[in-house]
Coordinates of C-alpha atoms in Angstrom, one line a residue:
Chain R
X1 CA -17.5 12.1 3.7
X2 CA -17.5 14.2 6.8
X3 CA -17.3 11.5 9.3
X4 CA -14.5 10.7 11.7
X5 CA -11.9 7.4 11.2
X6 CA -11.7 5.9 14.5
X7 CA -8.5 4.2 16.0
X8 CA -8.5 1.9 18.8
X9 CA -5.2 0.3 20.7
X10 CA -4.8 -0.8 23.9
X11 CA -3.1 1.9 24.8
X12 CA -0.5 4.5 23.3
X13 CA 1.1 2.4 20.5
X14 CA -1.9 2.6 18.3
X15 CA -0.8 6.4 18.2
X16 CA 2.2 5.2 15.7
X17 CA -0.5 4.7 13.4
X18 CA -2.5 7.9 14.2
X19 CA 0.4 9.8 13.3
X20 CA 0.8 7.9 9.9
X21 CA -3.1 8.3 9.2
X22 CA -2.5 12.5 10.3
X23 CA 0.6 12.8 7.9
X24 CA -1.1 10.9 5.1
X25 CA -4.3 11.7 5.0
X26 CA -4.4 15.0 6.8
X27 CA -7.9 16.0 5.7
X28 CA -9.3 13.0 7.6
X29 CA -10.9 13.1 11.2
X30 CA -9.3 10.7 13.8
X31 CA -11.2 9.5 17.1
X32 CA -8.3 7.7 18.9
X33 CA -9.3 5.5 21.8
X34 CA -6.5 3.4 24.2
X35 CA -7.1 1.6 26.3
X36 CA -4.2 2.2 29.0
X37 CA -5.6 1.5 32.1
X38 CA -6.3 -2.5 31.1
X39 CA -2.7 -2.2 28.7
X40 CA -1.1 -4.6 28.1
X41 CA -3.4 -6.9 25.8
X42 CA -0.4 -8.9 24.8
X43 CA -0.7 -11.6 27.6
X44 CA -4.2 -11.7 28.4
X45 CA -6.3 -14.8 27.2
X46 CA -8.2 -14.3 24.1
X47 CA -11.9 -14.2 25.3
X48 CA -10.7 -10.8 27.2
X49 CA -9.0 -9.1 24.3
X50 CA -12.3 -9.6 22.4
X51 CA -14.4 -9.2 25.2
X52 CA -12.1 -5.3 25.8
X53 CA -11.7 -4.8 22.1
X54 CA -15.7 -4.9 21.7
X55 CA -16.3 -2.6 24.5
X56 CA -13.8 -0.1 23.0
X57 CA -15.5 -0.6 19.6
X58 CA -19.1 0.1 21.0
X59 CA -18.1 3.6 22.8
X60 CA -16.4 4.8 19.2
X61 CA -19.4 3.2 17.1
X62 CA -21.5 6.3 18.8
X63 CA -19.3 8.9 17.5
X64 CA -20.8 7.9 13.6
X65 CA -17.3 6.7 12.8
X66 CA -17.3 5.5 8.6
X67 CA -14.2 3.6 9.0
X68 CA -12.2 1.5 12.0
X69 CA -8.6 0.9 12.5
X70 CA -7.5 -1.6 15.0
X71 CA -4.3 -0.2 15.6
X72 CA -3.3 -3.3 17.8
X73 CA -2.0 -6.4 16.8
X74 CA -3.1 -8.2 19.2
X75 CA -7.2 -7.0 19.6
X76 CA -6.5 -7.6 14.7
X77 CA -5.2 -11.0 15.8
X78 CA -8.3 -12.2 17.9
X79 CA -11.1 -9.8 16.9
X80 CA -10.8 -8.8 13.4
X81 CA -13.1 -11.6 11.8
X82 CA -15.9 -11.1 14.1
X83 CA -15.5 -7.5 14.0
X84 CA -16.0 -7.5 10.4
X85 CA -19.0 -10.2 10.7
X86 CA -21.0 -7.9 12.6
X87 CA -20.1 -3.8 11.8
X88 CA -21.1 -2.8 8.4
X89 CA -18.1 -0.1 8.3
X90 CA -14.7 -0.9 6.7
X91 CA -12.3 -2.6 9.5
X92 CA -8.3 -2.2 9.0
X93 CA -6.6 -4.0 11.1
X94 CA -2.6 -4.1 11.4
X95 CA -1.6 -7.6 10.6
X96 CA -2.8 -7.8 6.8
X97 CA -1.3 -4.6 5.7
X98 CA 2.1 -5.4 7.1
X99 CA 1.9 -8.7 5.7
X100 CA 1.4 -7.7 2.1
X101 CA 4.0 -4.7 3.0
X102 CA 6.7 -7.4 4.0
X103 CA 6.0 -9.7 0.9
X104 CA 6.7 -6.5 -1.3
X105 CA 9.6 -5.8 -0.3
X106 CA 11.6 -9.2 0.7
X107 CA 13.7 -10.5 -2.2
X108 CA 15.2 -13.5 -0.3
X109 CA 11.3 -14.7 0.5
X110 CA 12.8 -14.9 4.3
X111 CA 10.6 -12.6 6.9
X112 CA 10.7 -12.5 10.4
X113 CA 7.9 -11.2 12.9
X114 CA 8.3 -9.9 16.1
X115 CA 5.4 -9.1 18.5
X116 CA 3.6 -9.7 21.5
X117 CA 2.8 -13.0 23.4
X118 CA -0.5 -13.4 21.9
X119 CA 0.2 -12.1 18.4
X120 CA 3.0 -14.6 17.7
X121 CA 0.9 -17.0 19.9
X122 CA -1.8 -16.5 17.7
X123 CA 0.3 -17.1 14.7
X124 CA -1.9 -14.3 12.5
X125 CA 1.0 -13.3 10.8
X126 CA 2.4 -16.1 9.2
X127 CA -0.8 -17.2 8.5
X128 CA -1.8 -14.0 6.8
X129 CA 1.5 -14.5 4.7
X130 CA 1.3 -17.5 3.9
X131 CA -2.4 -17.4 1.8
X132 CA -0.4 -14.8 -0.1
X133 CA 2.2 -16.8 -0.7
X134 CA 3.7 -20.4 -0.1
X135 CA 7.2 -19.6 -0.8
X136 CA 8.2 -18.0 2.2
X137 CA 10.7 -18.4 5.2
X138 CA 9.3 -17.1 8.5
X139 CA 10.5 -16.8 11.9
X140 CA 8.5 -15.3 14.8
X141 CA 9.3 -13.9 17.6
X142 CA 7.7 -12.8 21.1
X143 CA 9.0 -9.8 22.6
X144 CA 6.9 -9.5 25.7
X145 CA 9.4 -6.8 27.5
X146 CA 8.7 -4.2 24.6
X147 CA 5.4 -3.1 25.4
X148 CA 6.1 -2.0 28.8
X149 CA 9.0 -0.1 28.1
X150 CA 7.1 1.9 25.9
X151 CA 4.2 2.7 28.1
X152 CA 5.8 3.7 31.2
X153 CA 6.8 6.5 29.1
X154 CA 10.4 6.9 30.3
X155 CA 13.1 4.9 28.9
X156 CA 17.0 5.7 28.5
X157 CA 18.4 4.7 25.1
X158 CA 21.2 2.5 27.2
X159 CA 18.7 0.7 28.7
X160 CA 16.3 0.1 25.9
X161 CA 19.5 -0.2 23.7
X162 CA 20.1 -3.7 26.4
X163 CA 16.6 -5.3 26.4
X164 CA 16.4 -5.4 22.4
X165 CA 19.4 -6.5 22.0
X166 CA 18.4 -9.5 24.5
X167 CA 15.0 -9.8 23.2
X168 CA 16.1 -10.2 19.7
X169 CA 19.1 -12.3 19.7
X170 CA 17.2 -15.7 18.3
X171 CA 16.5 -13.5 15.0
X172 CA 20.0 -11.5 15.2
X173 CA 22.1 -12.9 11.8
X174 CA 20.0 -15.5 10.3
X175 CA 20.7 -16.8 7.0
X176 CA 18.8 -14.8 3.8
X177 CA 16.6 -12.3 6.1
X178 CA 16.3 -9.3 4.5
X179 CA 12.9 -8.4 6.3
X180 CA 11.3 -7.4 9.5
X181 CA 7.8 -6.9 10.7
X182 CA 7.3 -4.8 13.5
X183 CA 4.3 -6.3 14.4
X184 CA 3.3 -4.4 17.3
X185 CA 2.3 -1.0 17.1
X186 CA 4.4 -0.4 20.0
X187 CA 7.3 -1.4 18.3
X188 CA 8.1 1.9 16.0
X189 CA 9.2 3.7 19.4
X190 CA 11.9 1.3 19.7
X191 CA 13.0 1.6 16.0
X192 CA 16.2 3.0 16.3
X193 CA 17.5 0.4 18.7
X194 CA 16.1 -2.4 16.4
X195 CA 17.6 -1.1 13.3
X196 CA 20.7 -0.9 15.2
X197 CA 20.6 -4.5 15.9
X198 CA 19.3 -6.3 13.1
X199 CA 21.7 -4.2 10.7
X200 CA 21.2 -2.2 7.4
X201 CA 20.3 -5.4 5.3
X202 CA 17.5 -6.1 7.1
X203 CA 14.3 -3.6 6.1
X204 CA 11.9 -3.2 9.1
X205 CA 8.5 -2.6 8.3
X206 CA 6.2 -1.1 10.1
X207 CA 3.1 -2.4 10.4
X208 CA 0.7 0.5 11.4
X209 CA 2.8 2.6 8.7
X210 CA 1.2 -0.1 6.3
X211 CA -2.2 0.5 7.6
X212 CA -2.6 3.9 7.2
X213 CA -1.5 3.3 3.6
X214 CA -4.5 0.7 3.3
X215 CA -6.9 3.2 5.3
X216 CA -5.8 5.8 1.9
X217 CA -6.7 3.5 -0.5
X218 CA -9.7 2.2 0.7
X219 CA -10.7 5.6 1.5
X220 CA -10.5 6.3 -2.3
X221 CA -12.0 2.9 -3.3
X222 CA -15.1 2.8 -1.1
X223 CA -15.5 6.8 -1.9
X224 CA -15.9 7.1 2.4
X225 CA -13.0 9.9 2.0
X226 CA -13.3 13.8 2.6
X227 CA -13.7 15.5 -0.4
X228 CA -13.2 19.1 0.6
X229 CA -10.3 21.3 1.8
X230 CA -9.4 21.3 5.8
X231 CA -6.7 20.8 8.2
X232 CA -8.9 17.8 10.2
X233 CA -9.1 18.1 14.3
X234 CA -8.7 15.2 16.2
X235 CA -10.4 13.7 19.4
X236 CA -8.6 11.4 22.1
X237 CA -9.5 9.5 24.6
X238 CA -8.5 7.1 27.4
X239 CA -9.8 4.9 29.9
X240 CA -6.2 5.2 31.9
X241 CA -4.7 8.8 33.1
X242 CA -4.9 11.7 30.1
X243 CA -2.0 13.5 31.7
X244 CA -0.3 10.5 31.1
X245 CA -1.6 9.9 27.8
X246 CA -0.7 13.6 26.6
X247 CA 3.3 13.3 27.8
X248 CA 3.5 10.3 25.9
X249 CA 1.8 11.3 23.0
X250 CA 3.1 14.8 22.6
X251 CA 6.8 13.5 23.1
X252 CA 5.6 11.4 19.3
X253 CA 3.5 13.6 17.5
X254 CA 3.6 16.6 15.7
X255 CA 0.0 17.5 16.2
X256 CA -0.6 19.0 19.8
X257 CA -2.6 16.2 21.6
X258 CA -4.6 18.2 24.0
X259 CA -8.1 18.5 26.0
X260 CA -7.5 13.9 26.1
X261 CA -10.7 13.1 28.1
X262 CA -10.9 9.9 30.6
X263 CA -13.9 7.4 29.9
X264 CA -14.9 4.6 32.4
X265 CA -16.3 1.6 29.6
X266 CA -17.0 -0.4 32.7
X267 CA -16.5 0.5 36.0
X268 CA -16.2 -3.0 37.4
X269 CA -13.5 -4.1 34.9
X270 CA -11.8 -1.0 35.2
X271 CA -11.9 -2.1 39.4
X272 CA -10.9 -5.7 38.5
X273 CA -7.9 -4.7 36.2
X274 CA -6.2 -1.9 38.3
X275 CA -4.1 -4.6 39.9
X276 CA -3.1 -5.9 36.5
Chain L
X1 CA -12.0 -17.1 -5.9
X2 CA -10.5 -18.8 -9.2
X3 CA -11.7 -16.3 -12.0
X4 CA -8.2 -14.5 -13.2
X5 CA -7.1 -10.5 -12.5
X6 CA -7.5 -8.6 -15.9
X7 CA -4.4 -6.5 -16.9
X8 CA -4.3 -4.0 -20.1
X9 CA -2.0 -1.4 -21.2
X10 CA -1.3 -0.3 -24.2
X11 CA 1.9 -2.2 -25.4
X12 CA 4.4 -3.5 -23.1
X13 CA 4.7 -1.1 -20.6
X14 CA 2.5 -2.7 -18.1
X15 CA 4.3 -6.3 -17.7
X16 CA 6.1 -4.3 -15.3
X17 CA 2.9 -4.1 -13.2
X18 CA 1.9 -7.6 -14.5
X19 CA 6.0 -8.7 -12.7
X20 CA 5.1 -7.3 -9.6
X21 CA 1.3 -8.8 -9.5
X22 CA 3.1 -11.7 -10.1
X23 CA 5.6 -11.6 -7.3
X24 CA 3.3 -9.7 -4.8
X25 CA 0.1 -12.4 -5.9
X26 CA 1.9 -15.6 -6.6
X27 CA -1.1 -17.7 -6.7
X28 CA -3.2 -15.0 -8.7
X29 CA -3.6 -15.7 -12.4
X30 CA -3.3 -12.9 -14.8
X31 CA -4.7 -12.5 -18.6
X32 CA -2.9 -9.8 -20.0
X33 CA -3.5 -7.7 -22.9
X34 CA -1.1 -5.1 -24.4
X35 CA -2.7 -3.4 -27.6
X36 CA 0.9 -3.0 -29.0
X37 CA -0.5 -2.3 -32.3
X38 CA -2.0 1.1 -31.3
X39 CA 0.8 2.2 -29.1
X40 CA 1.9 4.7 -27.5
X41 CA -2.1 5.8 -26.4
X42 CA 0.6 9.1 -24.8
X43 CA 0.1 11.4 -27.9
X44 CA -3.7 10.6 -29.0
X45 CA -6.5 12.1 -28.4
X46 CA -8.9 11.5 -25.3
X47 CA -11.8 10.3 -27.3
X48 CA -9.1 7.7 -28.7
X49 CA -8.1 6.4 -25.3
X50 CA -11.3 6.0 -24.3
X51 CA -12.2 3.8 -27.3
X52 CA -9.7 1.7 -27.2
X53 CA -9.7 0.8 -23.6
X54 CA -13.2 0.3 -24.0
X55 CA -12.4 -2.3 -26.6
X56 CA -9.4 -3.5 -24.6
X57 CA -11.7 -4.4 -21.8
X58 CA -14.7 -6.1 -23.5
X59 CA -12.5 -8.5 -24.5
X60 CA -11.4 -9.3 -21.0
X61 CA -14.7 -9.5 -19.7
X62 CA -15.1 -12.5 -21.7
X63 CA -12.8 -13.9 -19.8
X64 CA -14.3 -13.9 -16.2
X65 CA -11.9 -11.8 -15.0
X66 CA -13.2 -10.7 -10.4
X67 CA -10.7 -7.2 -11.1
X68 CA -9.2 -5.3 -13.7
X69 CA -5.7 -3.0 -13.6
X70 CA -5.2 -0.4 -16.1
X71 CA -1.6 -0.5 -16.1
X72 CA -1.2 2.2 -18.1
X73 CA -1.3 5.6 -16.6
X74 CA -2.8 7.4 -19.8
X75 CA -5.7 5.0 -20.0
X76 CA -6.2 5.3 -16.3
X77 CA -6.0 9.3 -16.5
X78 CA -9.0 9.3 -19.5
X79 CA -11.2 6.1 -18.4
X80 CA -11.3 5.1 -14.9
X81 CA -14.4 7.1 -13.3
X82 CA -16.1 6.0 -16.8
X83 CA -14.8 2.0 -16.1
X84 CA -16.0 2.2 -12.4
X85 CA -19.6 3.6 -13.7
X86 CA -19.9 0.7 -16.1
X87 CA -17.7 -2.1 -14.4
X88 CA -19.5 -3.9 -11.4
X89 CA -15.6 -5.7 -10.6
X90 CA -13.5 -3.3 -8.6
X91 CA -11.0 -1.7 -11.3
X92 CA -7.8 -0.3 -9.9
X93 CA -5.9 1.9 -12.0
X94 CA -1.9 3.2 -11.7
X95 CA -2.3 6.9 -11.0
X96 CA -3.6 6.9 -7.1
X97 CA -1.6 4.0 -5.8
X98 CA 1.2 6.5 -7.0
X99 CA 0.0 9.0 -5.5
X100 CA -0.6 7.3 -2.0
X101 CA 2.4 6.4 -2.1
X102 CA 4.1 9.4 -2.6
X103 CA 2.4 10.9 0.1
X104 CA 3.6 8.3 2.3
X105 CA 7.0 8.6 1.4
X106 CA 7.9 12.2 1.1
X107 CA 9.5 14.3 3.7
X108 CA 9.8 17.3 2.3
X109 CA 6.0 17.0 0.6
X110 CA 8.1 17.9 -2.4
X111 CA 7.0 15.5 -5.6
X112 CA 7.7 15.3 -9.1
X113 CA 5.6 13.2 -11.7
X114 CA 6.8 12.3 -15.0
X115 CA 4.8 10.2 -17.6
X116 CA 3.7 11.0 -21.4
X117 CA 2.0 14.1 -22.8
X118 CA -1.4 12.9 -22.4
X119 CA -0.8 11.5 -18.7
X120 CA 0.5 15.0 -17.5
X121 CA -1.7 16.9 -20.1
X122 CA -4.4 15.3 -18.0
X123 CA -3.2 16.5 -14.3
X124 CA -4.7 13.1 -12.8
X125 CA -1.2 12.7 -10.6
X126 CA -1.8 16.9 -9.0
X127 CA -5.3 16.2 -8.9
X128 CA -4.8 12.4 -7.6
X129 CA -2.2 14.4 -4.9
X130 CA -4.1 17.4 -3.8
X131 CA -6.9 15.8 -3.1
X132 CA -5.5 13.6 -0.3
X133 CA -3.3 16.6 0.9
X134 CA -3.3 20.4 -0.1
X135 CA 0.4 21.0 1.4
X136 CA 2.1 19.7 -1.4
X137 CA 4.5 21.4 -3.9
X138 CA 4.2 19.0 -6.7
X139 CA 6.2 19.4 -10.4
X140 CA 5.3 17.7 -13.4
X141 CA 6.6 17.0 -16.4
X142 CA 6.3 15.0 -19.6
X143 CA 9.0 13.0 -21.2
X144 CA 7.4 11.9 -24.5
X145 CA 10.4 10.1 -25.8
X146 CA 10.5 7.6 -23.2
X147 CA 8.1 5.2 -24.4
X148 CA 9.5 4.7 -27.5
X149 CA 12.6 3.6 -26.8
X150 CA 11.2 0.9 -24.6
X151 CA 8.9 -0.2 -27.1
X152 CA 11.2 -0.2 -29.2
X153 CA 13.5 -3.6 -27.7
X154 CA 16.6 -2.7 -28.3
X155 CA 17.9 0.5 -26.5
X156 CA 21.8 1.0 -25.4
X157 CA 22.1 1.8 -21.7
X158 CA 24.4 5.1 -23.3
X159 CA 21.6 6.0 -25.4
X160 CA 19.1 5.5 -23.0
X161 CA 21.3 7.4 -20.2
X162 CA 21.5 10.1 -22.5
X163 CA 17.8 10.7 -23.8
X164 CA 17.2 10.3 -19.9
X165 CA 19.2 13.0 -19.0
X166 CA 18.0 15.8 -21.5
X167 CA 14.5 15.1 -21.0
X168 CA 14.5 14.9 -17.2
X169 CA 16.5 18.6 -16.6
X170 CA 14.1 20.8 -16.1
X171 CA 13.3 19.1 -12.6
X172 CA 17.1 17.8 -11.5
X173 CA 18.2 20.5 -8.5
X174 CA 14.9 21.4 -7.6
X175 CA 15.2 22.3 -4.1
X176 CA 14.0 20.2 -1.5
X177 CA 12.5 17.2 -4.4
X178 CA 12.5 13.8 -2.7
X179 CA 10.0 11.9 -4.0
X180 CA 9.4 10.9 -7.9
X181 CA 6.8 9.4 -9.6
X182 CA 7.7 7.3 -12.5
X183 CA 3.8 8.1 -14.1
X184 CA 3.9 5.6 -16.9
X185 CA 4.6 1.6 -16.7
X186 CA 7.1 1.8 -19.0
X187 CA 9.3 4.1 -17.0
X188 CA 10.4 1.1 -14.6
X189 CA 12.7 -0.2 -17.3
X190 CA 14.4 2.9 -17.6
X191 CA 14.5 2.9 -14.0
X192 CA 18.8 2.5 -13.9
X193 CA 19.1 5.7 -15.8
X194 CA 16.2 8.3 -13.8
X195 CA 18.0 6.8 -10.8
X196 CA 21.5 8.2 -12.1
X197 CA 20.3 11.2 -13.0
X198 CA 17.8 12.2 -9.9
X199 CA 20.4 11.1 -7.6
X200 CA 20.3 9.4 -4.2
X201 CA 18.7 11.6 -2.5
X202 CA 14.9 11.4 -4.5
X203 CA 12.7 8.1 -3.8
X204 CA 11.6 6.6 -6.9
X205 CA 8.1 5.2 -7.1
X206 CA 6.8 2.9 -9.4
X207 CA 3.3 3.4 -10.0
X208 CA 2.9 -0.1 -11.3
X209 CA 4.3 -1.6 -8.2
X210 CA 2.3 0.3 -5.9
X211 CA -0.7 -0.9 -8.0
X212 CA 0.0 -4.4 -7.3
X213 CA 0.3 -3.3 -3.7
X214 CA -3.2 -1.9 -3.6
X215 CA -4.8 -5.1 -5.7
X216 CA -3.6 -7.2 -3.1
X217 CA -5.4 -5.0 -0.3
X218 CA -8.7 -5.0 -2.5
X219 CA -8.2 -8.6 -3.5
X220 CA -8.3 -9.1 0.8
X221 CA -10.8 -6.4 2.2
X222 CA -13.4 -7.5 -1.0
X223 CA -12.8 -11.7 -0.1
X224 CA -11.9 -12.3 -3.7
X225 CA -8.5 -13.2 -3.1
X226 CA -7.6 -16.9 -4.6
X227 CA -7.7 -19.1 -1.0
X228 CA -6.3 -22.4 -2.0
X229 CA -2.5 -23.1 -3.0
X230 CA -1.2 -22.9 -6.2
X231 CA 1.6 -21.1 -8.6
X232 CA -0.6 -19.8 -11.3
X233 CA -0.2 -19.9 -14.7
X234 CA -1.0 -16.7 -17.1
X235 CA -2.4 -15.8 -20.2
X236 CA -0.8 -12.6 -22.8
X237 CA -2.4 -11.5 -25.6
X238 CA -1.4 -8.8 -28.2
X239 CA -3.0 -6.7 -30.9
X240 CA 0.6 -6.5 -32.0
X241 CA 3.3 -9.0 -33.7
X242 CA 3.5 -12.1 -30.7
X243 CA 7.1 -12.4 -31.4
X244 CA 8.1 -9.1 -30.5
X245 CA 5.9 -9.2 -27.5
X246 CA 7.3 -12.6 -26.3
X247 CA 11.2 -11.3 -26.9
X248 CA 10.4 -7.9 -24.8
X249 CA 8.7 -9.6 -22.5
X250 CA 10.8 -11.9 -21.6
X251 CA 14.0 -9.7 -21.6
X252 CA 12.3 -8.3 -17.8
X253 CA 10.2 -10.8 -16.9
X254 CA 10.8 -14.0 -14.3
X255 CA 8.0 -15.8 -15.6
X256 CA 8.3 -17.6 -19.1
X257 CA 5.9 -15.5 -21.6
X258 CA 5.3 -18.1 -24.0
X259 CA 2.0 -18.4 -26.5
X260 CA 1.2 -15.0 -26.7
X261 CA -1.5 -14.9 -28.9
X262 CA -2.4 -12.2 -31.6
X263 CA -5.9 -10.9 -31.1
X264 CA -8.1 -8.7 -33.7
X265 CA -9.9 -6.0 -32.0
X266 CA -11.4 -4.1 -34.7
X267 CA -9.7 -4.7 -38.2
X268 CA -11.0 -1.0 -39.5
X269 CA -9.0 0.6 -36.6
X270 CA -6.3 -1.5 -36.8
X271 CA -5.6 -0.9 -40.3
X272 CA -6.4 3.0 -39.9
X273 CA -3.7 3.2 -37.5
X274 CA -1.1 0.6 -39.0
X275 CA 0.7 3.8 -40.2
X276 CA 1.1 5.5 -36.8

């Protein structure tokens, strides 16, 4: 099928997983959407995550998309039920696919989670682990102070080296964890300095990775994937600054991010949220 | 949902994706049928294949079972479009969870695939590749001895190191391979050996684990995922000798295979092929 895949985050994170989805399936369309001026989600009440997280989905529904990645833990955390209640397109969100990815590679059964305020808060991950399976450890963790880092798009290894260190001392040596979810999209930036702390027995997993794995496979099972032969083209936009957007994103990604086009979803939330 | 996962293969070969169902799916219950009897399906004809797994999985509908895994990669190679045109339960087979996860592992988009004559005869793992991504330089190659030593029960790791090593030359020191596919179920067991002999720097997939992988994506995204707690119990069946299938078995396997029961398919095949 000839129709894009369309990503949403709330802002540059979710591009982790558009890379994944680029290198893995690199016949397939993406339409990437963040939502940067209103980022971060990770603290806002619930009611505005969906509230955002609808809006986003309602500008990409238009460009005919056949499949929908939330590439945000938080927006998967509080929208993804309702989401798939009322669009008839396949919906991947980020939490399910690193849960499964987690439970396939842990041999101790001990997992931790790290992520934003409202995706621990929401406790979707050990939720989603647990109806896998009841024999599991899990620790969570909040790491409000890694999603900023990221965005502001400058960060000295020092520096980020210090707050993840800080951020993940609760998690740092406990007993049998052989297993860590990096359950914010954001996260994968930061990788190096979190391998570095949690040490080479513990495997980090990557949550978007995951879901572009999932977005392959149910590609293939649904029989929604492009059949023919093409290098795909990719479309991205922002509601926040696109020369922003494109120095982030082309300091990440091997495919040129160019021509990133600004859209206003609603001019008086966009007013509202400039403070934020 | 409470109906069981269906899981044939020809012989053995595919507890290794009925070990990692388990793990990945502890509350999932599996009936399992290896048609021991009539292995290795490797070196017969197509027509064969199809004919036997046809027979393989009538019997398994009787039993209610909401998905069926071909873990075995020759059966998958000859029957799955023809499974998925007759089969109204979603029917996962070995060869593109393979090759997904290849894909997602390779750096180099370098990829050998091993498995038996009729597997790579078939070019289902190039075609399975190729078709998500054209930039790959993939190698294949069969290793028809393999199969028979695992069936067999009883194989010395120095034997087994050695038949290993002369059948998997022609692809050791190929430049820039890091990623192979073990293309048969019954490869995992020789697992210790391909490792010694690829080397540290090629990734070994297990088709069969990457199988259960995708079964507990589809189990999700489909809502036919068991929802209540429990830690199932399983079902084997054999067209074989229940003894031999109960000491292989549990030789790998965490899970006590007890009361294996010897089935009859279809006495005029099975005594046309006793001699095989």
């Amino acid at each position: 099928m000839d129709q894009p895949i369309g990503v949403i985050d709330s802002g540059v994170g979710g591009l982790t997983v558009a890379r994944e989805l680029m290198r893995q399936l690199p016949k397939e369309q993406l339409i990437y959407l963040g939502d940067t001026i209103r980022c971060p989600y990770g603290p806002r009440p619930e009611a505005e995550v969906v509230q955002f997280t609808l809006e986003m989905v309602e500008f990409l529904q238009k460009k005919q998309i056949k499949l929908l990645v939330i590439a945000c833990n938080t927006a998967t955390a509080f929208t993804i039920d309702l989401l798939r209640e009322r669009l008839s397109i396949p919906i991947i969100g980020v939490i399910q696919p690193g849960a499964r990815a987690a439970i396939k590679v842990t041999k101790t059964k001990t997992i931790a989670v790290i992520g934003t305020d409202g995706t621990i808060g929401s406790k979707a991950y050990p939720k989603a682990l647990k109806q896998i399976s009841s024999d599991l450890t899990i620790y969570d963790l909040a790491c409000p102070q890694f999603v900023p880092i990221v965005e502001s798009g400058h960060f000295s290894p020092e520096a980020a080296k210090h707050v993840v260190e800080q951020s993940l001392k609760p998690i740092t040596n406990l007993r049998g964890l052989d297993t860590l979810i990096l359950g914010c999209t954001h996260y994968p930036l930061l990788a190096e300095p979190i391998k570095q702390v949690m040490g080479a027995n513990v495997e980090i997993i990557s949550s978007g990775e995951e879901a572009a794995r999932e977005v392959s496979a149910l590609l293939s099972y649904q029989a929604l994937a492009y059949r023919g032969n093409r290098l795909a083209k990719h479309f991205f936009y922002t509601t926040g600054s696109p020369e922003l957007f494109e120095q982030i994103a082309n300091r990440w990604m091997d495919y040129p991010v160019q021509h990133v086009e600004n859209i206003v979803i609603d001019q008086s939330l966009v007013e509202k949220n400039k403070s934020f």
